[in-house]
Coordinates of C-alpha atoms and ligand atoms in Angstrom, one line a residue:
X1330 CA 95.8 73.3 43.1
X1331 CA 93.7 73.4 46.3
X1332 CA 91.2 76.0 46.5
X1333 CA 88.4 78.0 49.2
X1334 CA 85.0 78.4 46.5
X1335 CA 83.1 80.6 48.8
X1336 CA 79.6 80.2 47.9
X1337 CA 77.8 83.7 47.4
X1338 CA 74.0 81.9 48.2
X1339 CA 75.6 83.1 51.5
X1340 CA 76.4 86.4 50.7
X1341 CA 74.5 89.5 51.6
X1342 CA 72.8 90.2 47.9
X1343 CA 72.5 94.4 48.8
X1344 CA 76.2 93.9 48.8
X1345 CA 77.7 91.3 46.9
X1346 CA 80.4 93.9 45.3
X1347 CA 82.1 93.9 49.2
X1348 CA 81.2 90.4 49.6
X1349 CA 83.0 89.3 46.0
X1350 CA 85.9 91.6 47.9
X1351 CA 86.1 89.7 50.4
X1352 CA 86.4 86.9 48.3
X1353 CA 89.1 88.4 46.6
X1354 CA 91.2 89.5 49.9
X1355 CA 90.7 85.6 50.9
X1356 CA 93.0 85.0 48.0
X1357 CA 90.4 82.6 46.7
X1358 CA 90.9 81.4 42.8
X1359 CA 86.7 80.8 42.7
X1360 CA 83.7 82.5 42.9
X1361 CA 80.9 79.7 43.8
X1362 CA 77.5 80.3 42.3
X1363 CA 74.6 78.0 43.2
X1364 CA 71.9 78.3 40.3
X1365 CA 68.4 76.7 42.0
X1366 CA 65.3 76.6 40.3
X1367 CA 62.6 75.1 42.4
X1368 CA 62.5 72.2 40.4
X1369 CA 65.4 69.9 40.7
X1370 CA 66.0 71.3 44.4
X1371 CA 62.7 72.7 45.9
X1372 CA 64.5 76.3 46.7
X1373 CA 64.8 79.1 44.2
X1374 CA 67.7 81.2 44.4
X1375 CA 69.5 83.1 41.1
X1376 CA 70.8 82.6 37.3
X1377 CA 71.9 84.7 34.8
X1378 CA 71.9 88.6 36.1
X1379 CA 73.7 87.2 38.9
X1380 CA 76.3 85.7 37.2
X1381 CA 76.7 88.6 34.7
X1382 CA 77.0 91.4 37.8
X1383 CA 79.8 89.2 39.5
X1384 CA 81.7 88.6 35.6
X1385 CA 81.2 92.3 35.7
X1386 CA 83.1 92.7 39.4
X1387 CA 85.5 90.0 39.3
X1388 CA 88.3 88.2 37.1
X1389 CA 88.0 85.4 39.8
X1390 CA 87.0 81.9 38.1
X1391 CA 83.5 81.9 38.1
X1392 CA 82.1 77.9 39.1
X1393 CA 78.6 78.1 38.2
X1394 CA 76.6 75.0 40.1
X1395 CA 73.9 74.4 37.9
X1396 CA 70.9 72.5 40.5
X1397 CA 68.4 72.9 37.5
X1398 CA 66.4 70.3 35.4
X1399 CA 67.9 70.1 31.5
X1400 CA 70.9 71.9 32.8
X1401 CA 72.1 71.5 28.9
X1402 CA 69.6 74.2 27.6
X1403 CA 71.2 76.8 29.7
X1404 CA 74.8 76.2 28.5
X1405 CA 75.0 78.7 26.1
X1406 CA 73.8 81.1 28.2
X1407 CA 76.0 80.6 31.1
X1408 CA 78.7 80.6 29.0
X1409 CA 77.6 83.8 27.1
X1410 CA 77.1 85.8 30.8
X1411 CA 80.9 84.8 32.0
X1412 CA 80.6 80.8 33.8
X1413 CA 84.5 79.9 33.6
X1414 CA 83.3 76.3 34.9
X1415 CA 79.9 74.8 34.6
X1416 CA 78.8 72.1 36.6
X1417 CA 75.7 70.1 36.0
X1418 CA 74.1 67.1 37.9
X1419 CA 74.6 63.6 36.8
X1420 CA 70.8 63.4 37.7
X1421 CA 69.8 65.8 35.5
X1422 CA 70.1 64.1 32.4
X1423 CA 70.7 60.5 30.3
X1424 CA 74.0 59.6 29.5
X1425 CA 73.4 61.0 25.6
X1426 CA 72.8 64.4 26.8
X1427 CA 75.5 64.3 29.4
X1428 CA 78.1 63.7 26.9
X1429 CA 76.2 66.5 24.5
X1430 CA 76.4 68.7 27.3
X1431 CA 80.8 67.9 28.2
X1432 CA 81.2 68.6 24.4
X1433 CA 79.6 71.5 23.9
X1434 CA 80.9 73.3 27.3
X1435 CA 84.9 72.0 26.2
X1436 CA 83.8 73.8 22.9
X1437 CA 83.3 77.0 24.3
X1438 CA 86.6 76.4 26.1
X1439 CA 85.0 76.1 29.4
X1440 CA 85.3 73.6 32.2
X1441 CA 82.9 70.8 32.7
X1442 CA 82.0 69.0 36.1
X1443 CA 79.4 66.7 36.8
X1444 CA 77.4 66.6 40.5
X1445 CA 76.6 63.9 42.2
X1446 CA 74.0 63.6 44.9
X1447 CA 74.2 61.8 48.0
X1448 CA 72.5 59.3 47.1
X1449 CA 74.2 58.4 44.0
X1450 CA 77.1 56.6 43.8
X1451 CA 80.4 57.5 42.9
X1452 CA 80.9 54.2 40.5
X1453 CA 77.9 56.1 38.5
X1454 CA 80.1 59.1 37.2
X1455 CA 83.6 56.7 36.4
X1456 CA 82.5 56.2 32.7
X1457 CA 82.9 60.4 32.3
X1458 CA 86.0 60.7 34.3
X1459 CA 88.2 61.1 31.7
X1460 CA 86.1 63.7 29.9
X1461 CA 85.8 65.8 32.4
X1462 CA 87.3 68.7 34.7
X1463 CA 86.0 68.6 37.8
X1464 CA 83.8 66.3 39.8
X1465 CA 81.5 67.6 42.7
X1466 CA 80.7 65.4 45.5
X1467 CA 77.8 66.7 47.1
X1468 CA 77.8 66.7 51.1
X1469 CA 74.5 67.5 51.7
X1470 CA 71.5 67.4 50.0
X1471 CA 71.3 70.2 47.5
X1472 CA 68.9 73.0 47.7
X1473 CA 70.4 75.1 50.5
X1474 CA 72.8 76.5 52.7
X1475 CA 73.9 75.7 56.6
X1476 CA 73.0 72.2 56.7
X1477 CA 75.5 69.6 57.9
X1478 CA 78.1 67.7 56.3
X1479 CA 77.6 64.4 55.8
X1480 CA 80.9 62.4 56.5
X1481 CA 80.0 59.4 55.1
X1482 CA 80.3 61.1 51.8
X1483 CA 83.9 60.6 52.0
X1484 CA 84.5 57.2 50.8
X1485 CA 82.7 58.5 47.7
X1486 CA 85.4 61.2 47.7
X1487 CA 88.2 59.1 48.2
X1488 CA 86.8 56.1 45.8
X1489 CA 87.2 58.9 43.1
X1490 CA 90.3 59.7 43.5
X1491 CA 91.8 56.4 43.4
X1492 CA 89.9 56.0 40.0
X1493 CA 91.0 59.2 38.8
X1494 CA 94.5 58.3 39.9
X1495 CA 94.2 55.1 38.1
X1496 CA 93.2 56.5 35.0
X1497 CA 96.7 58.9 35.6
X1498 CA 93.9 61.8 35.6
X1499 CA 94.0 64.7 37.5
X1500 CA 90.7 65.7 37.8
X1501 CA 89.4 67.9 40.2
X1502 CA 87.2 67.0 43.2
X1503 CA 84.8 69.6 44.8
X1504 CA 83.5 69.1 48.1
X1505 CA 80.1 71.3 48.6
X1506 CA 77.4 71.8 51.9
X1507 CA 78.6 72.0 55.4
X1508 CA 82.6 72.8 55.2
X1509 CA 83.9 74.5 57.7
X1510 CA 87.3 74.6 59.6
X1511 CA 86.6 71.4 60.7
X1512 CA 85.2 69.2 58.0
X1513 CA 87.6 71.0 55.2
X1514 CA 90.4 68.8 56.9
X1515 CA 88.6 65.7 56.5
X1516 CA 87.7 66.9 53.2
X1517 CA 91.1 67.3 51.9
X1518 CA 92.1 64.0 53.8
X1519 CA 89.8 62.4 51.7
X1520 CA 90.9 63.7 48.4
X1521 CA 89.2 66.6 48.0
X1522 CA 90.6 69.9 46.9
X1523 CA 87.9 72.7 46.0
X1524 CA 85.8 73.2 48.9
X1525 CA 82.8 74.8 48.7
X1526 CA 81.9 77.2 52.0
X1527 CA 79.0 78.8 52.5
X1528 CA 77.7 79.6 55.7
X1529 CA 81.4 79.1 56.7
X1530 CA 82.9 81.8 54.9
X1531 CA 80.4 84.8 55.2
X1532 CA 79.0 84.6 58.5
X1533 CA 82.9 84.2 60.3
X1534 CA 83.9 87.8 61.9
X1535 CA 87.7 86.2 60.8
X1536 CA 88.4 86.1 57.3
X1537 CA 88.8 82.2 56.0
X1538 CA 92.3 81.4 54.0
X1539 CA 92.9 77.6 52.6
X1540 CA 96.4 77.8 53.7
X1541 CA 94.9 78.5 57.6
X1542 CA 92.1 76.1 57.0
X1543 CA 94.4 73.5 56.1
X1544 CA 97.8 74.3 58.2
X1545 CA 100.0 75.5 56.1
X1546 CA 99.5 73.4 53.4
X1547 CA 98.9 74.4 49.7
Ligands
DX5_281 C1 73.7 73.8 48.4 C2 74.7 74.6 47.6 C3 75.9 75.0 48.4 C4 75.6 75.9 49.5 C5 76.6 75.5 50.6 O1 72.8 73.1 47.6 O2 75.1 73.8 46.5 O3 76.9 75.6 47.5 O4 75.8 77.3 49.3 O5 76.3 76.2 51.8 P1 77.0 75.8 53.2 O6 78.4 76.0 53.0 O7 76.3 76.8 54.1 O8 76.6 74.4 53.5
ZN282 ZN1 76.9 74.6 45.3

């Protein structure tokens, strides 16, 4: 399954019901939301009343991007306010609490990913693989929105993949920060196939599809 996950840190807050439209008309299977607490990234942006408006709007699948320290003692909550996926980052926490944190959110009957940062490795997050749902490759630093891709991010992509592939997993792989109709190809090249867009998707006057993104392809 490939995917657009329009991010709604993009979206004009006085009307995120038309913007989650718009969402929904781009025949879109995600909802995006970037959870920032001004510790782990230095911005601030939304949590919980957020994510329980847009549950309240939308039976899209709502990927919650947790960029928070102790992303575990928020699980319940997330779950509890309509998160479908929750994805944490790898840096957040030690490998005891990571594997706490995939348990609890399979419990619940939730997905799990796990984040990585551009400066972490890819071989860093092979030992949780097979646990979990999704993995997010960031492309940019996290924090905010409109910054550029960084390309060599790929290999980290792609290095994935083959592992996953190894493993005869089929995980999926999340690209996020500066895909647009350009770097969405190279993206998906690379073995990516939930892309993140931003800045992309709600400041375009044309209405972004995957299958036009991507030519055709599904
Ligand atoms: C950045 C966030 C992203 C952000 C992407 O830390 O995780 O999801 O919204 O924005 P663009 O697509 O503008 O780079
Ligand atoms: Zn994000």
């Amino acid at each position: 399954m490939k995917t657009l996950a329009p991010s709604i840190l993009a979206a004009d807050m006085l009307n995120l019901g038309k913007e989650i439209e718009k969402i929904e008309a781009s025949d879109s299977k995600y909802v995006h939301i970037d959870v920032m607490d001004g510790m782990f990234v230095p911005n601030i942006s939304f949590g919980v009343p957020i994510i329980s408006s847009v549950r309240k709007k939308t039976n899209l699948v709502l990927d919650v991007h947790a960029m928070i320290v102790e992303p575990d003692r928020y699980i319940d909550e997330f779950i509890k306010c309509g998160a479908d996926i929750i994805t944490f980052h790898f840096e957040a926490l030690d490998h005891n609490r990571i594997l706490n944190a995939i348990e609890k959110i399979h419990k619940a009957n939730k997905k799990v990913g796990i984040s990585i940062k551009p400066n972490t490795p890819a071989s860093e997050i092979y030992k949780y693989i097979e646990l979990l749902d999704m993995v997010l490759v960031m492309t940019v630093e996290p924090g905010f929105g409109g910054q550029s891709f960084m390309y060599d991010m790929m290999e980290k992509v792609t290095s994935i993949r083959e592992y996953a592939n190894k493993l005869g997993k089929n995980v999926d792989i999340q690209v996020d920060g500066g895909i647009n109709d350009q770097t969405i190809k190279i993206a998906n090249d690379a073995g990516a196939n939930i892309f993140v867009l931003g800045t992309a998707f709600f400041k375009s006057e044309k209405l972004l599809k995957i299958e036009d993104l991507l030519n055709n392809e599904k």
